[in-house]
Short mmCIF file of C-alpha atoms in Angstrom, two decimals:
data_model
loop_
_atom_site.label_atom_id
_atom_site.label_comp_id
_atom_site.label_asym_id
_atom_site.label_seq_id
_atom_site.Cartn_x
_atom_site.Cartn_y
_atom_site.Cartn_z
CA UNK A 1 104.64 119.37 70.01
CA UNK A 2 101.94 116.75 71.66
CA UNK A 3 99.63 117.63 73.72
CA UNK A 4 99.33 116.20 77.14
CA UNK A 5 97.75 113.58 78.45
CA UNK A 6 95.80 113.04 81.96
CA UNK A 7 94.15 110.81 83.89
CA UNK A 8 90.80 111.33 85.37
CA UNK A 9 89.91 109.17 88.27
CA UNK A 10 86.31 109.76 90.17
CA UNK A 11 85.96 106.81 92.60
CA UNK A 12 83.99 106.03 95.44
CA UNK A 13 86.49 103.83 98.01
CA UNK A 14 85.09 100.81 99.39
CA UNK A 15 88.15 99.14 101.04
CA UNK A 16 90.67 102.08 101.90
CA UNK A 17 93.42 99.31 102.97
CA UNK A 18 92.67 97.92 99.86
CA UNK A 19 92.78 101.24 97.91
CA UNK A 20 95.92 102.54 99.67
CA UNK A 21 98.24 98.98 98.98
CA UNK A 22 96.58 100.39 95.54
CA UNK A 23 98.06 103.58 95.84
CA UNK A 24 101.45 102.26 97.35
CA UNK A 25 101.36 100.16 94.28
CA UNK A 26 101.31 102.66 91.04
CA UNK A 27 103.92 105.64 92.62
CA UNK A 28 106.84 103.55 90.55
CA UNK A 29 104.70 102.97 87.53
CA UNK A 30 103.02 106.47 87.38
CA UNK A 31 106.58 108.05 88.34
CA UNK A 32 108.67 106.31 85.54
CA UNK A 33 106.55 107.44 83.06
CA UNK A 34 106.96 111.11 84.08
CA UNK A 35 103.14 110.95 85.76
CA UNK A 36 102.43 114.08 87.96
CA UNK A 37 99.52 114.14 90.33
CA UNK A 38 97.68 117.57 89.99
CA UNK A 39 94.77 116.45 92.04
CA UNK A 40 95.22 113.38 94.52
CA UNK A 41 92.54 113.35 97.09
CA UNK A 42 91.74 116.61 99.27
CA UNK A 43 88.23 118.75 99.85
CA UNK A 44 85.44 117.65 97.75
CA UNK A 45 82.69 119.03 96.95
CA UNK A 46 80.16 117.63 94.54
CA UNK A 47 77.51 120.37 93.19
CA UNK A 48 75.86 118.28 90.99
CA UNK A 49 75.23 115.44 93.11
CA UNK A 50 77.97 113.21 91.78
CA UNK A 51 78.55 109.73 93.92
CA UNK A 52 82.20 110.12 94.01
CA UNK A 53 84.67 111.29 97.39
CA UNK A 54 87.50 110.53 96.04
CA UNK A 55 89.09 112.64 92.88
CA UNK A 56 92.16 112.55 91.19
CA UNK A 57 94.23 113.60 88.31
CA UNK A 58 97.57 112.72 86.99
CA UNK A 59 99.23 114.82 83.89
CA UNK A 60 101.39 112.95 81.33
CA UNK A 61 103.60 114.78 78.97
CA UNK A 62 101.78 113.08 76.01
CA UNK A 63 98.55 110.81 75.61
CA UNK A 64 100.46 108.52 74.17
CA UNK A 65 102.35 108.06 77.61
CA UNK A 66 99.13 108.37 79.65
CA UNK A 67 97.82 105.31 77.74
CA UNK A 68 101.51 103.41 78.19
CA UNK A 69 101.68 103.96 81.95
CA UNK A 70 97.70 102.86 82.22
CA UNK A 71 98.74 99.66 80.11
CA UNK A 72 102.65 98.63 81.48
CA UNK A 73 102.81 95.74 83.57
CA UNK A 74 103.40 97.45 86.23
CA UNK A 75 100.20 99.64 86.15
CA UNK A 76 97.89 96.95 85.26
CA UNK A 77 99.44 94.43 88.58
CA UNK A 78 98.33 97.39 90.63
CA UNK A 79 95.21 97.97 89.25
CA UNK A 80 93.65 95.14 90.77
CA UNK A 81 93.88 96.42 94.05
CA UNK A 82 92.14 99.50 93.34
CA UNK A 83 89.11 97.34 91.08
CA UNK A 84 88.63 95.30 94.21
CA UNK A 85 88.69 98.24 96.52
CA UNK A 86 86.68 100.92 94.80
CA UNK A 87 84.29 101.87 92.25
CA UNK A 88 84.16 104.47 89.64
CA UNK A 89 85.34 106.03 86.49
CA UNK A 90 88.47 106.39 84.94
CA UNK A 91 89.24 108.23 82.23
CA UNK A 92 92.55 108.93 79.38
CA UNK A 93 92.19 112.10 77.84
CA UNK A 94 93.98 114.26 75.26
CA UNK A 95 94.95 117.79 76.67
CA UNK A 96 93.45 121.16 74.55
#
């Protein structure tokens, strides 16, 4: 069995029209790839002084998919928005 496979967004939002057509943008490219959001926005709070508000992670049934969905067509069209709208980190990683 694979292990799973998540995103891990940390961003700072500079535009939020910008990052929400973002946002509007990836919910058919995240969903057809079996994405689901565990974290998408909410409270923050950043002990150790991190420059981020805006958190956010997506589980994948494989990281194999994670990587697909972060490199289809669809995903990548999106992306744009939210490179133009934020700043930040973004992260693939393979589940324990």
């Amino acid at each position: 069995m694979s292990k799973k496979g998540y995103w891990l967004v940390m961003l700072t939002v500079t535009d939020p029209e910008g990052c929400q057509r973002y946002r509007d943008a990836i919910g058919d490219a995240v969903s057809s790839f079996g994405g689901r959001y565990l974290v998408r926005g909410g409270q923050v709070t950043n002990p150790e002084g991190s420059e981020f508000d805006r958190q956010v992670v997506v589980e994948f049934d494989s990281y194999e998919t994670a990587l697909s969905c972060y490199r289809s067509p669809a995903y990548q069209t999106a992306l744009q928005n939210r490179l133009a709208a934020s700043s930040g980190h973004f992260a693939i990683v393979e589940g324990a």
